[in-house]
Amino acid sequence: MKALSLGLIRGSIDQVDKQITVQWVQPRYLGKEQIRNLVDRLAQWESQVKNTAQKMSQTAPELFA
């Protein structure tokens, strides 16, 4: 709700269905250092996801058939 009130996003909130629909997001400029940090974080996340999937496939191979 705060992001809507600040104009950072545009959308609507459906309180009955407990859903939010976002139609627009305020663009943000990222500097080179921020992009490098983002790339590093995404690489770490990818590695963690791969490790988790590998452990799961060893523990419960029927999930990956």
Short mmCIF file of N, CA and C in Angstrom, two decimals:
data_model
loop_
_atom_site.label_atom_id
_atom_site.label_comp_id
_atom_site.label_asym_id
_atom_site.label_seq_id
_atom_site.Cartn_x
_atom_site.Cartn_y
_atom_site.Cartn_z
N MET A 1 0.82 -1.19 0.00
CA MET A 1 0.00 0.00 0.00
C MET A 1 0.87 1.25 0.00
N LYS A 2 2.00 1.17 0.70
CA LYS A 2 2.87 2.34 0.76
C LYS A 2 3.45 2.66 -0.62
N ALA A 3 3.84 1.60 -1.37
CA ALA A 3 4.40 1.82 -2.71
C ALA A 3 3.36 2.46 -3.62
N LEU A 4 2.09 2.05 -3.48
CA LEU A 4 1.02 2.67 -4.27
C LEU A 4 0.86 4.14 -3.89
N SER A 5 0.85 4.41 -2.60
CA SER A 5 0.65 5.79 -2.16
C SER A 5 1.82 6.70 -2.53
N LEU A 6 3.03 6.13 -2.62
CA LEU A 6 4.20 6.91 -3.01
C LEU A 6 4.35 7.04 -4.52
N GLY A 7 3.49 6.35 -5.28
CA GLY A 7 3.55 6.42 -6.73
C GLY A 7 4.66 5.58 -7.34
N LEU A 8 5.20 4.65 -6.55
CA LEU A 8 6.26 3.79 -7.07
C LEU A 8 5.70 2.68 -7.96
N ILE A 9 4.46 2.30 -7.71
CA ILE A 9 3.77 1.33 -8.55
C ILE A 9 2.35 1.83 -8.79
N ARG A 10 1.75 1.35 -9.87
CA ARG A 10 0.35 1.63 -10.16
C ARG A 10 -0.37 0.30 -10.26
N GLY A 11 -1.51 0.25 -9.65
CA GLY A 11 -2.27 -0.99 -9.68
C GLY A 11 -3.49 -0.88 -8.80
N SER A 12 -4.02 -2.04 -8.44
CA SER A 12 -5.21 -2.06 -7.60
C SER A 12 -5.10 -3.19 -6.58
N ILE A 13 -5.82 -2.99 -5.48
CA ILE A 13 -5.86 -3.98 -4.42
C ILE A 13 -7.28 -4.50 -4.31
N ASP A 14 -7.42 -5.82 -4.39
CA ASP A 14 -8.71 -6.47 -4.21
C ASP A 14 -8.71 -7.09 -2.81
N GLN A 15 -9.34 -6.40 -1.88
CA GLN A 15 -9.32 -6.85 -0.49
C GLN A 15 -10.16 -8.10 -0.29
N VAL A 16 -11.19 -8.29 -1.09
CA VAL A 16 -12.04 -9.48 -0.96
C VAL A 16 -11.25 -10.73 -1.33
N ASP A 17 -10.58 -10.71 -2.50
CA ASP A 17 -9.80 -11.86 -2.96
C ASP A 17 -8.37 -11.86 -2.43
N LYS A 18 -8.01 -10.80 -1.69
CA LYS A 18 -6.67 -10.66 -1.12
C LYS A 18 -5.60 -10.75 -2.21
N GLN A 19 -5.79 -9.94 -3.27
CA GLN A 19 -4.85 -9.91 -4.39
C GLN A 19 -4.51 -8.47 -4.73
N ILE A 20 -3.33 -8.31 -5.30
CA ILE A 20 -2.93 -7.00 -5.81
C ILE A 20 -2.53 -7.18 -7.27
N THR A 21 -2.94 -6.26 -8.09
CA THR A 21 -2.59 -6.27 -9.51
C THR A 21 -1.72 -5.05 -9.77
N VAL A 22 -0.52 -5.28 -10.29
CA VAL A 22 0.42 -4.19 -10.58
C VAL A 22 0.47 -4.00 -12.09
N GLN A 23 0.19 -2.78 -12.54
CA GLN A 23 0.21 -2.48 -13.97
C GLN A 23 1.47 -1.73 -14.40
N TRP A 24 2.15 -1.10 -13.45
CA TRP A 24 3.31 -0.28 -13.80
C TRP A 24 4.23 -0.18 -12.59
N VAL A 25 5.53 -0.17 -12.84
CA VAL A 25 6.53 -0.03 -11.78
C VAL A 25 7.47 1.10 -12.17
N GLN A 26 7.77 1.96 -11.21
CA GLN A 26 8.69 3.08 -11.44
C GLN A 26 10.06 2.53 -11.83
N PRO A 27 10.57 2.92 -12.99
CA PRO A 27 11.91 2.46 -13.38
C PRO A 27 12.96 2.99 -12.40
N ARG A 28 14.05 2.25 -12.28
CA ARG A 28 15.12 2.65 -11.37
C ARG A 28 16.45 2.52 -12.09
N TYR A 29 17.27 3.53 -11.96
CA TYR A 29 18.61 3.51 -12.53
C TYR A 29 19.53 2.73 -11.60
N LEU A 30 20.27 1.80 -12.17
CA LEU A 30 21.26 1.06 -11.40
C LEU A 30 22.65 1.42 -11.91
N GLY A 31 23.54 1.73 -10.99
CA GLY A 31 24.91 2.02 -11.35
C GLY A 31 25.68 0.72 -11.63
N LYS A 32 26.87 0.85 -12.15
CA LYS A 32 27.67 -0.32 -12.50
C LYS A 32 27.94 -1.21 -11.28
N GLU A 33 28.23 -0.61 -10.16
CA GLU A 33 28.50 -1.38 -8.94
C GLU A 33 27.25 -2.13 -8.48
N GLN A 34 26.11 -1.48 -8.56
CA GLN A 34 24.86 -2.15 -8.19
C GLN A 34 24.57 -3.32 -9.11
N ILE A 35 24.86 -3.15 -10.39
CA ILE A 35 24.64 -4.24 -11.36
C ILE A 35 25.59 -5.39 -11.07
N ARG A 36 26.84 -5.09 -10.77
CA ARG A 36 27.80 -6.14 -10.41
C ARG A 36 27.32 -6.91 -9.18
N ASN A 37 26.87 -6.19 -8.17
CA ASN A 37 26.35 -6.84 -6.96
C ASN A 37 25.14 -7.71 -7.27
N LEU A 38 24.27 -7.22 -8.13
CA LEU A 38 23.10 -7.99 -8.52
C LEU A 38 23.50 -9.26 -9.26
N VAL A 39 24.45 -9.15 -10.17
CA VAL A 39 24.95 -10.32 -10.91
C VAL A 39 25.54 -11.34 -9.94
N ASP A 40 26.32 -10.86 -8.97
CA ASP A 40 26.91 -11.76 -7.98
C ASP A 40 25.84 -12.47 -7.15
N ARG A 41 24.85 -11.72 -6.71
CA ARG A 41 23.77 -12.30 -5.90
C ARG A 41 22.97 -13.31 -6.70
N LEU A 42 22.71 -13.01 -7.98
CA LEU A 42 21.98 -13.95 -8.82
C LEU A 42 22.79 -15.23 -9.07
N ALA A 43 24.10 -15.08 -9.23
CA ALA A 43 24.97 -16.25 -9.42
C ALA A 43 24.96 -17.13 -8.17
N GLN A 44 25.03 -16.50 -7.00
CA GLN A 44 24.97 -17.26 -5.74
C GLN A 44 23.63 -17.98 -5.60
N TRP A 45 22.55 -17.28 -5.94
CA TRP A 45 21.22 -17.87 -5.86
C TRP A 45 21.12 -19.06 -6.81
N GLU A 46 21.63 -18.90 -8.03
CA GLU A 46 21.60 -19.99 -9.02
C GLU A 46 22.34 -21.21 -8.48
N SER A 47 23.50 -20.98 -7.89
CA SER A 47 24.30 -22.07 -7.33
C SER A 47 23.54 -22.78 -6.21
N GLN A 48 22.91 -22.01 -5.35
CA GLN A 48 22.15 -22.60 -4.25
C GLN A 48 20.96 -23.40 -4.76
N VAL A 49 20.29 -22.91 -5.79
CA VAL A 49 19.15 -23.63 -6.36
C VAL A 49 19.63 -24.94 -6.98
N LYS A 50 20.75 -24.89 -7.70
CA LYS A 50 21.29 -26.12 -8.31
C LYS A 50 21.68 -27.13 -7.24
N ASN A 51 22.33 -26.67 -6.17
CA ASN A 51 22.72 -27.57 -5.09
C ASN A 51 21.49 -28.19 -4.42
N THR A 52 20.48 -27.40 -4.20
CA THR A 52 19.26 -27.90 -3.58
C THR A 52 18.58 -28.92 -4.49
N ALA A 53 18.51 -28.64 -5.79
CA ALA A 53 17.90 -29.57 -6.73
C ALA A 53 18.69 -30.87 -6.78
N GLN A 54 20.02 -30.78 -6.74
CA GLN A 54 20.85 -31.97 -6.76
C GLN A 54 20.61 -32.82 -5.51
N LYS A 55 20.56 -32.19 -4.35
CA LYS A 55 20.30 -32.92 -3.10
C LYS A 55 18.92 -33.57 -3.12
N MET A 56 17.94 -32.82 -3.66
CA MET A 56 16.58 -33.36 -3.72
C MET A 56 16.51 -34.55 -4.68
N SER A 57 17.22 -34.46 -5.81
CA SER A 57 17.18 -35.56 -6.78
C SER A 57 17.86 -36.80 -6.22
N GLN A 58 18.85 -36.62 -5.33
CA GLN A 58 19.49 -37.77 -4.69
C GLN A 58 18.59 -38.36 -3.61
N THR A 59 17.90 -37.49 -2.89
CA THR A 59 17.06 -37.95 -1.79
C THR A 59 15.73 -38.50 -2.28
N ALA A 60 15.15 -37.86 -3.28
CA ALA A 60 13.82 -38.26 -3.78
C ALA A 60 13.84 -38.23 -5.31
N PRO A 61 14.51 -39.21 -5.94
CA PRO A 61 14.64 -39.20 -7.41
C PRO A 61 13.30 -39.27 -8.14
N GLU A 62 12.27 -39.78 -7.48
CA GLU A 62 10.96 -39.87 -8.13
C GLU A 62 10.36 -38.50 -8.42
N LEU A 63 10.84 -37.47 -7.75
CA LEU A 63 10.36 -36.12 -8.01
C LEU A 63 10.93 -35.55 -9.31
N PHE A 64 12.03 -36.13 -9.77
CA PHE A 64 12.71 -35.62 -10.97
C PHE A 64 12.63 -36.58 -12.14
N ALA A 65 11.65 -37.45 -12.12
CA ALA A 65 11.50 -38.43 -13.20
C ALA A 65 10.92 -37.80 -14.45
#
